Amino acid sequence: MQINLMPKTLSGKWSVGFAIVLVVVIIIEFIFAVAIGGDPAVIASSPLLSILANALSIMFTLAGPLSLFLGIYTIVKHKDRSVIKPLLVSYVLTAIMFVLGEFIFPH
């Protein structure tokens, strides 16, 4: 059985792409939060920053589950065995559990 680094199927490549987008969005959100100093009043006062914050949250909300579902679909349906796929699925599950934890147990 041959194990590759990257997936061979189209849905596997899309899953990896969505996971990369998720990582990039998380990095941009972190930089954005550091730049405004964690003050939500800064976002409320500027329409451009409000649009940017909403766009980042929408991208985060879509990229994570799409990567997860496409990754699981590719593993189950196409038996695509690549090294990066289980790593990305576990990363996305961790990110989703973190976000759910923030909603379930607010601080």
Tab-separated table of N, CA, C and O in Angstrom:
chain	number	residue	atom	x	y	z
A	1	MET	N	0.846	-1.172	0.000
A	1	MET	CA	0.000	0.000	0.000
A	1	MET	C	0.892	1.236	0.000
A	1	MET	O	1.786	1.385	0.820
A	2	GLN	N	0.626	2.109	-0.939
A	2	GLN	CA	1.429	3.320	-1.079
A	2	GLN	C	0.748	4.477	-0.354
A	2	GLN	O	-0.434	4.733	-0.537
A	3	ILE	N	1.526	5.168	0.468
A	3	ILE	CA	1.012	6.322	1.194
A	3	ILE	C	1.715	7.563	0.663
A	3	ILE	O	2.937	7.633	0.634
A	4	ASN	N	0.933	8.527	0.231
A	4	ASN	CA	1.467	9.761	-0.334
A	4	ASN	C	1.362	10.893	0.684
A	4	ASN	O	0.584	10.826	1.621
A	5	LEU	N	2.124	11.950	0.443
A	5	LEU	CA	2.041	13.122	1.309
A	5	LEU	C	0.761	13.907	1.038
A	5	LEU	O	0.038	14.267	1.953
A	6	MET	N	0.463	14.171	-0.214
A	6	MET	CA	-0.727	14.926	-0.606
A	6	MET	C	-1.775	13.980	-1.183
A	6	MET	O	-1.439	12.961	-1.775
A	7	PRO	N	-3.052	14.309	-1.040
A	7	PRO	CA	-4.108	13.454	-1.592
A	7	PRO	C	-4.115	13.485	-3.113
A	7	PRO	O	-3.696	14.457	-3.741
A	8	LYS	N	-4.617	12.409	-3.700
A	8	LYS	CA	-4.668	12.294	-5.162
A	8	LYS	C	-6.020	12.691	-5.741
A	8	LYS	O	-6.112	13.083	-6.894
A	9	THR	N	-7.085	12.601	-4.958
A	9	THR	CA	-8.414	12.910	-5.480
A	9	THR	C	-8.689	14.416	-5.415
A	9	THR	O	-8.070	15.145	-4.639
A	10	LEU	N	-9.621	14.854	-6.230
A	10	LEU	CA	-9.971	16.268	-6.278
A	10	LEU	C	-10.597	16.732	-4.961
A	10	LEU	O	-10.277	17.815	-4.463
A	11	SER	N	-11.466	15.901	-4.391
A	11	SER	CA	-12.085	16.296	-3.118
A	11	SER	C	-11.045	16.343	-1.997
A	11	SER	O	-11.152	17.157	-1.077
A	12	GLY	N	-10.043	15.499	-2.060
A	12	GLY	CA	-8.966	15.548	-1.074
A	12	GLY	C	-8.140	16.817	-1.198
A	12	GLY	O	-7.752	17.419	-0.191
A	13	LYS	N	-7.902	17.245	-2.425
A	13	LYS	CA	-7.157	18.494	-2.636
A	13	LYS	C	-7.972	19.701	-2.168
A	13	LYS	O	-7.424	20.646	-1.605
A	14	TRP	N	-9.281	19.662	-2.390
A	14	TRP	CA	-10.143	20.740	-1.904
A	14	TRP	C	-10.139	20.778	-0.380
A	14	TRP	O	-10.133	21.850	0.223
A	15	SER	N	-10.145	19.614	0.238
A	15	SER	CA	-10.112	19.551	1.701
A	15	SER	C	-8.832	20.172	2.245
A	15	SER	O	-8.860	20.931	3.210
A	16	VAL	N	-7.715	19.869	1.635
A	16	VAL	CA	-6.438	20.454	2.047
A	16	VAL	C	-6.454	21.963	1.817
A	16	VAL	O	-5.991	22.738	2.661
A	17	GLY	N	-7.034	22.403	0.711
A	17	GLY	CA	-7.129	23.831	0.425
A	17	GLY	C	-7.957	24.570	1.461
A	17	GLY	O	-7.570	25.650	1.931
A	18	PHE	N	-9.095	23.991	1.832
A	18	PHE	CA	-9.925	24.618	2.863
A	18	PHE	C	-9.216	24.653	4.213
A	18	PHE	O	-9.362	25.608	4.972
A	19	ALA	N	-8.445	23.619	4.513
A	19	ALA	CA	-7.709	23.614	5.782
A	19	ALA	C	-6.618	24.680	5.782
A	19	ALA	O	-6.376	25.330	6.802
A	20	ILE	N	-5.976	24.883	4.650
A	20	ILE	CA	-4.958	25.938	4.549
A	20	ILE	C	-5.615	27.305	4.699
A	20	ILE	O	-5.082	28.190	5.388
A	21	VAL	N	-6.785	27.490	4.079
A	21	VAL	CA	-7.525	28.745	4.238
A	21	VAL	C	-7.888	28.961	5.702
A	21	VAL	O	-7.786	30.079	6.224
A	22	LEU	N	-8.275	27.893	6.395
A	22	LEU	CA	-8.613	27.998	7.811
A	22	LEU	C	-7.420	28.471	8.634
A	22	LEU	O	-7.554	29.358	9.474
A	23	VAL	N	-6.249	27.917	8.372
A	23	VAL	CA	-5.048	28.320	9.112
A	23	VAL	C	-4.709	29.781	8.826
A	23	VAL	O	-4.394	30.548	9.742
A	24	VAL	N	-4.807	30.192	7.572
A	24	VAL	CA	-4.502	31.576	7.198
A	24	VAL	C	-5.502	32.533	7.857
A	24	VAL	O	-5.111	33.588	8.370
A	25	VAL	N	-6.781	32.173	7.883
A	25	VAL	CA	-7.792	33.032	8.504
A	25	VAL	C	-7.551	33.153	10.009
A	25	VAL	O	-7.695	34.241	10.579
A	26	ILE	N	-7.163	32.061	10.654
A	26	ILE	CA	-6.873	32.124	12.083
A	26	ILE	C	-5.694	33.053	12.347
A	26	ILE	O	-5.717	33.853	13.295
A	27	ILE	N	-4.671	32.986	11.519
A	27	ILE	CA	-3.508	33.876	11.679
A	27	ILE	C	-3.913	35.329	11.465
A	27	ILE	O	-3.519	36.219	12.238
A	28	ILE	N	-4.727	35.596	10.442
A	28	ILE	CA	-5.168	36.970	10.170
A	28	ILE	C	-6.044	37.477	11.316
A	28	ILE	O	-5.925	38.641	11.722
A	29	GLU	N	-6.919	36.619	11.849
A	29	GLU	CA	-7.749	37.041	12.984
A	29	GLU	C	-6.902	37.365	14.207
A	29	GLU	O	-7.196	38.304	14.943
A	30	PHE	N	-5.847	36.589	14.441
A	30	PHE	CA	-4.963	36.868	15.569
A	30	PHE	C	-4.255	38.209	15.392
A	30	PHE	O	-4.195	39.023	16.322
A	31	ILE	N	-3.747	38.458	14.196
A	31	ILE	CA	-3.083	39.736	13.909
A	31	ILE	C	-4.079	40.885	14.050
A	31	ILE	O	-3.757	41.946	14.598
A	32	PHE	N	-5.292	40.679	13.571
A	32	PHE	CA	-6.341	41.691	13.666
A	32	PHE	C	-6.672	42.000	15.125
A	32	PHE	O	-6.805	43.166	15.522
A	33	ALA	N	-6.773	40.952	15.953
A	33	ALA	CA	-7.085	41.158	17.365
A	33	ALA	C	-5.959	41.880	18.090
A	33	ALA	O	-6.206	42.741	18.943
A	34	VAL	N	-4.717	41.564	17.751
A	34	VAL	CA	-3.578	42.244	18.370
A	34	VAL	C	-3.528	43.702	17.924
A	34	VAL	O	-3.243	44.598	18.722
A	35	ALA	N	-3.848	43.957	16.648
A	35	ALA	CA	-3.775	45.323	16.121
A	35	ALA	C	-4.799	46.248	16.771
A	35	ALA	O	-4.509	47.423	17.006
A	36	ILE	N	-5.984	45.734	17.060
A	36	ILE	CA	-6.997	46.601	17.681
A	36	ILE	C	-6.918	46.557	19.200
A	36	ILE	O	-7.674	47.268	19.873
A	37	GLY	N	-6.049	45.745	19.730
A	37	GLY	CA	-5.878	45.678	21.178
A	37	GLY	C	-7.004	44.969	21.897
A	37	GLY	O	-7.176	45.145	23.097
A	38	GLY	N	-7.777	44.167	21.191
A	38	GLY	CA	-8.873	43.436	21.810
A	38	GLY	C	-10.050	44.293	22.215
A	38	GLY	O	-10.890	43.859	23.001
A	39	ASP	N	-10.136	45.507	21.691
A	39	ASP	CA	-11.207	46.429	22.067
A	39	ASP	C	-12.325	46.364	21.029
A	39	ASP	O	-12.152	46.804	19.891
A	40	PRO	N	-13.502	45.831	21.371
A	40	PRO	CA	-14.592	45.757	20.401
A	40	PRO	C	-15.149	47.119	20.004
A	40	PRO	O	-15.793	47.253	18.969
A	41	ALA	N	-14.895	48.150	20.791
A	41	ALA	CA	-15.373	49.488	20.446
A	41	ALA	C	-14.676	50.012	19.200
A	41	ALA	O	-15.256	50.799	18.448
A	42	VAL	N	-13.447	49.574	18.954
A	42	VAL	CA	-12.716	49.987	17.755
A	42	VAL	C	-13.414	49.439	16.517
A	42	VAL	O	-13.567	50.136	15.505
A	43	ILE	N	-13.873	48.208	16.576
A	43	ILE	CA	-14.573	47.597	15.437
A	43	ILE	C	-15.915	48.279	15.221
A	43	ILE	O	-16.315	48.541	14.086
A	44	ALA	N	-16.620	48.580	16.283
A	44	ALA	CA	-17.939	49.214	16.170
A	44	ALA	C	-17.854	50.620	15.604
A	44	ALA	O	-18.782	51.082	14.942
A	45	SER	N	-16.728	51.296	15.824
A	45	SER	CA	-16.618	52.676	15.358
A	45	SER	C	-16.240	52.791	13.880
A	45	SER	O	-16.439	53.843	13.286
A	46	SER	N	-15.718	51.734	13.293
A	46	SER	CA	-15.280	51.800	11.900
A	46	SER	C	-16.064	50.793	11.053
A	46	SER	O	-16.018	49.588	11.316
A	47	PRO	N	-16.742	51.252	9.996
A	47	PRO	CA	-17.488	50.316	9.153
A	47	PRO	C	-16.572	49.352	8.393
A	47	PRO	O	-16.932	48.202	8.183
A	48	LEU	N	-15.385	49.806	8.010
A	48	LEU	CA	-14.464	48.940	7.282
A	48	LEU	C	-13.970	47.799	8.167
A	48	LEU	O	-13.905	46.641	7.737
A	49	LEU	N	-13.637	48.119	9.408
A	49	LEU	CA	-13.199	47.077	10.333
A	49	LEU	C	-14.333	46.113	10.670
A	49	LEU	O	-14.106	44.919	10.870
A	50	SER	N	-15.544	46.622	10.722
A	50	SER	CA	-16.701	45.772	10.978
A	50	SER	C	-16.907	44.780	9.833
A	50	SER	O	-17.172	43.595	10.066
A	51	ILE	N	-16.781	45.253	8.609
A	51	ILE	CA	-16.910	44.376	7.442
A	51	ILE	C	-15.794	43.336	7.431
A	51	ILE	O	-16.032	42.157	7.159
A	52	LEU	N	-14.570	43.746	7.746
A	52	LEU	CA	-13.441	42.819	7.786
A	52	LEU	C	-13.645	41.753	8.862
A	52	LEU	O	-13.411	40.565	8.618
A	53	ALA	N	-14.098	42.150	10.030
A	53	ALA	CA	-14.331	41.188	11.110
A	53	ALA	C	-15.421	40.186	10.737
A	53	ALA	O	-15.294	38.989	10.997
A	54	ASN	N	-16.482	40.669	10.110
A	54	ASN	CA	-17.556	39.764	9.690
A	54	ASN	C	-17.097	38.827	8.578
A	54	ASN	O	-17.454	37.648	8.574
A	55	ALA	N	-16.326	39.326	7.626
A	55	ALA	CA	-15.823	38.479	6.543
A	55	ALA	C	-14.904	37.388	7.087
A	55	ALA	O	-14.974	36.227	6.654
A	56	LEU	N	-14.050	37.744	8.031
A	56	LEU	CA	-13.157	36.740	8.624
A	56	LEU	C	-13.943	35.680	9.386
A	56	LEU	O	-13.621	34.488	9.306
A	57	SER	N	-14.967	36.078	10.100
A	57	SER	CA	-15.746	35.092	10.854
A	57	SER	C	-16.543	34.181	9.924
A	57	SER	O	-16.685	32.984	10.191
A	58	ILE	N	-17.039	34.718	8.817
A	58	ILE	CA	-17.754	33.889	7.844
A	58	ILE	C	-16.800	32.901	7.192
A	58	ILE	O	-17.128	31.718	7.019
A	59	MET	N	-15.608	33.357	6.833
A	59	MET	CA	-14.628	32.457	6.225
A	59	MET	C	-14.222	31.362	7.201
A	59	MET	O	-14.058	30.202	6.818
A	60	PHE	N	-14.058	31.708	8.484
A	60	PHE	CA	-13.715	30.711	9.498
A	60	PHE	C	-14.844	29.699	9.651
A	60	PHE	O	-14.609	28.501	9.761
A	61	THR	N	-16.074	30.192	9.642
A	61	THR	CA	-17.233	29.324	9.829
A	61	THR	C	-17.410	28.363	8.654
A	61	THR	O	-17.832	27.224	8.853
A	62	LEU	N	-17.068	28.774	7.457
A	62	LEU	CA	-17.244	27.922	6.289
A	62	LEU	C	-16.052	27.003	6.031
A	62	LEU	O	-16.231	25.848	5.656
A	63	ALA	N	-14.843	27.505	6.204
A	63	ALA	CA	-13.657	26.733	5.840
A	63	ALA	C	-13.457	25.518	6.736
A	63	ALA	O	-13.059	24.446	6.262
A	64	GLY	N	-13.710	25.645	8.026
A	64	GLY	CA	-13.494	24.537	8.956
A	64	GLY	C	-14.366	23.323	8.674
A	64	GLY	O	-13.855	22.231	8.419
A	65	PRO	N	-15.692	23.486	8.712
A	65	PRO	CA	-16.545	22.322	8.451
A	65	PRO	C	-16.406	21.762	7.033
A	65	PRO	O	-16.479	20.548	6.847
A	66	LEU	N	-16.195	22.623	6.042
A	66	LEU	CA	-16.008	22.113	4.683
A	66	LEU	C	-14.768	21.240	4.593
A	66	LEU	O	-14.782	20.182	3.960
A	67	SER	N	-13.689	21.672	5.216
A	67	SER	CA	-12.470	20.867	5.220
A	67	SER	C	-12.696	19.552	5.945
A	67	SER	O	-12.249	18.493	5.488
A	68	LEU	N	-13.385	19.604	7.064
A	68	LEU	CA	-13.643	18.391	7.835
A	68	LEU	C	-14.496	17.403	7.051
A	68	LEU	O	-14.141	16.229	6.917
A	69	PHE	N	-15.619	17.860	6.517
A	69	PHE	CA	-16.525	16.953	5.820
A	69	PHE	C	-15.910	16.417	4.527
A	69	PHE	O	-16.060	15.236	4.217
A	70	LEU	N	-15.216	17.253	3.776
A	70	LEU	CA	-14.556	16.767	2.571
A	70	LEU	C	-13.433	15.791	2.904
A	70	LEU	O	-13.214	14.820	2.185
A	71	GLY	N	-12.715	16.047	3.994
A	71	GLY	CA	-11.643	15.142	4.399
A	71	GLY	C	-12.170	13.778	4.794
A	71	GLY	O	-11.643	12.748	4.376
A	72	ILE	N	-13.228	13.762	5.600
A	72	ILE	CA	-13.816	12.484	6.005
A	72	ILE	C	-14.434	11.769	4.806
A	72	ILE	O	-14.287	10.556	4.650
A	73	TYR	N	-15.101	12.519	3.931
A	73	TYR	CA	-15.684	11.944	2.717
A	73	TYR	C	-14.610	11.298	1.851
A	73	TYR	O	-14.795	10.184	1.347
A	74	THR	N	-13.483	11.972	1.696
A	74	THR	CA	-12.415	11.445	0.858
A	74	THR	C	-11.792	10.199	1.472
A	74	THR	O	-11.470	9.253	0.767
A	75	ILE	N	-11.634	10.208	2.770
A	75	ILE	CA	-11.055	9.039	3.434
A	75	ILE	C	-11.996	7.834	3.322
A	75	ILE	O	-11.567	6.721	3.012
A	76	VAL	N	-13.286	8.046	3.547
A	76	VAL	CA	-14.243	6.938	3.547
A	76	VAL	C	-14.587	6.485	2.131
A	76	VAL	O	-14.528	5.294	1.820
A	77	LYS	N	-14.942	7.415	1.264
A	77	LYS	CA	-15.442	7.060	-0.069
A	77	LYS	C	-14.334	6.622	-1.019
A	77	LYS	O	-14.444	5.600	-1.679
A	78	HIS	N	-13.265	7.403	-1.103
A	78	HIS	CA	-12.224	7.141	-2.093
A	78	HIS	C	-11.019	6.406	-1.524
A	78	HIS	O	-10.073	6.131	-2.242
A	79	LYS	N	-11.030	6.132	-0.235
A	79	LYS	CA	-9.911	5.468	0.442
A	79	LYS	C	-8.594	6.179	0.148
A	79	LYS	O	-7.565	5.562	-0.099
A	80	ASP	N	-8.657	7.506	0.166
A	80	ASP	CA	-7.476	8.326	-0.108
A	80	ASP	C	-6.593	8.351	1.129
A	80	ASP	O	-6.917	8.987	2.119
A	81	ARG	N	-5.508	7.638	1.086
A	81	ARG	CA	-4.596	7.538	2.226
A	81	ARG	C	-3.399	8.442	1.982
A	81	ARG	O	-2.468	8.096	1.285
A	82	SER	N	-3.455	9.619	2.563
A	82	SER	CA	-2.328	10.534	2.474
A	82	SER	C	-1.911	10.922	3.881
A	82	SER	O	-2.688	10.830	4.825
A	83	VAL	N	-0.701	11.351	4.027
A	83	VAL	CA	-0.168	11.693	5.338
A	83	VAL	C	-0.842	12.939	5.886
A	83	VAL	O	-1.144	13.035	7.077
A	84	ILE	N	-1.121	13.906	5.040
A	84	ILE	CA	-1.616	15.200	5.496
A	84	ILE	C	-3.098	15.160	5.878
A	84	ILE	O	-3.550	15.960	6.676
A	85	LYS	N	-3.855	14.220	5.333
A	85	LYS	CA	-5.309	14.194	5.563
A	85	LYS	C	-5.685	13.978	7.025
A	85	LYS	O	-6.466	14.761	7.576
A	86	PRO	N	-5.194	12.955	7.728
A	86	PRO	CA	-5.582	12.807	9.136
A	86	PRO	C	-5.101	13.962	10.008
A	86	PRO	O	-5.778	14.340	10.967
A	87	LEU	N	-3.978	14.548	9.659
A	87	LEU	CA	-3.494	15.703	10.412
A	87	LEU	C	-4.447	16.877	10.274
A	87	LEU	O	-4.761	17.559	11.250
A	88	LEU	N	-4.915	17.128	9.053
A	88	LEU	CA	-5.825	18.246	8.828
A	88	LEU	C	-7.189	17.997	9.455
A	88	LEU	O	-7.789	18.913	10.017
A	89	VAL	N	-7.682	16.779	9.383
A	89	VAL	CA	-8.974	16.471	9.987
A	89	VAL	C	-8.890	16.653	11.503
A	89	VAL	O	-9.794	17.230	12.119
A	90	SER	N	-7.804	16.209	12.116
A	90	SER	CA	-7.666	16.380	13.564
A	90	SER	C	-7.501	17.854	13.929
A	90	SER	O	-8.021	18.307	14.953
A	91	TYR	N	-6.802	18.636	13.101
A	91	TYR	CA	-6.659	20.065	13.372
A	91	TYR	C	-8.002	20.771	13.299
A	91	TYR	O	-8.340	21.592	14.163
A	92	VAL	N	-8.785	20.474	12.287
A	92	VAL	CA	-10.094	21.114	12.128
A	92	VAL	C	-11.029	20.702	13.265
A	92	VAL	O	-11.771	21.532	13.796
A	93	LEU	N	-10.992	19.438	13.668
A	93	LEU	CA	-11.808	19.012	14.806
A	93	LEU	C	-11.413	19.771	16.071
A	93	LEU	O	-12.274	20.165	16.859
A	94	THR	N	-10.114	19.979	16.266
A	94	THR	CA	-9.649	20.725	17.431
A	94	THR	C	-10.147	22.167	17.388
A	94	THR	O	-10.599	22.710	18.397
A	95	ALA	N	-10.076	22.801	16.216
A	95	ALA	CA	-10.540	24.182	16.087
A	95	ALA	C	-12.044	24.281	16.334
A	95	ALA	O	-12.512	25.203	17.015
A	96	ILE	N	-12.810	23.324	15.818
A	96	ILE	CA	-14.261	23.344	16.014
A	96	ILE	C	-14.603	23.113	17.484
A	96	ILE	O	-15.491	23.773	18.040
A	97	MET	N	-13.889	22.190	18.144
A	97	MET	CA	-14.140	21.961	19.573
A	97	MET	C	-13.790	23.194	20.390
A	97	MET	O	-14.471	23.513	21.366
A	98	PHE	N	-12.740	23.922	20.015
A	98	PHE	CA	-12.381	25.141	20.718
A	98	PHE	C	-13.491	26.188	20.596
A	98	PHE	O	-13.885	26.807	21.583
A	99	VAL	N	-14.004	26.366	19.385
A	99	VAL	CA	-15.063	27.359	19.185
A	99	VAL	C	-16.333	26.946	19.923
A	99	VAL	O	-16.994	27.770	20.556
A	100	LEU	N	-16.687	25.667	19.873
A	100	LEU	CA	-17.860	25.200	20.602
A	100	LEU	C	-17.672	25.377	22.106
A	100	LEU	O	-18.626	25.726	22.814
A	101	GLY	N	-16.470	25.152	22.588
A	101	GLY	CA	-16.193	25.354	24.008
A	101	GLY	C	-16.357	26.798	24.426
A	101	GLY	O	-16.796	27.093	25.538
A	102	GLU	N	-16.018	27.716	23.547
A	102	GLU	CA	-16.194	29.139	23.851
A	102	GLU	C	-17.671	29.510	23.969
A	102	GLU	O	-18.034	30.370	24.752
A	103	PHE	N	-18.519	28.856	23.172
A	103	PHE	CA	-19.952	29.138	23.241
A	103	PHE	C	-20.616	28.417	24.408
A	103	PHE	O	-21.509	28.956	25.052
A	104	ILE	N	-20.202	27.189	24.670
A	104	ILE	CA	-20.838	26.401	25.730
A	104	ILE	C	-20.432	26.905	27.111
A	104	ILE	O	-21.254	27.009	28.010
A	105	PHE	N	-19.149	27.212	27.280
A	105	PHE	CA	-18.629	27.682	28.566
A	105	PHE	C	-18.020	29.067	28.424
A	105	PHE	O	-16.805	29.215	28.388
A	106	PRO	N	-18.849	30.108	28.294
A	106	PRO	CA	-18.282	31.461	28.139
A	106	PRO	C	-17.582	31.904	29.409
A	106	PRO	O	-17.906	31.472	30.500
A	107	HIS	N	-16.619	32.786	29.207
A	107	HIS	CA	-15.884	33.288	30.384
A	107	HIS	C	-15.867	34.788	30.416
A	107	HIS	O	-16.348	35.485	29.637
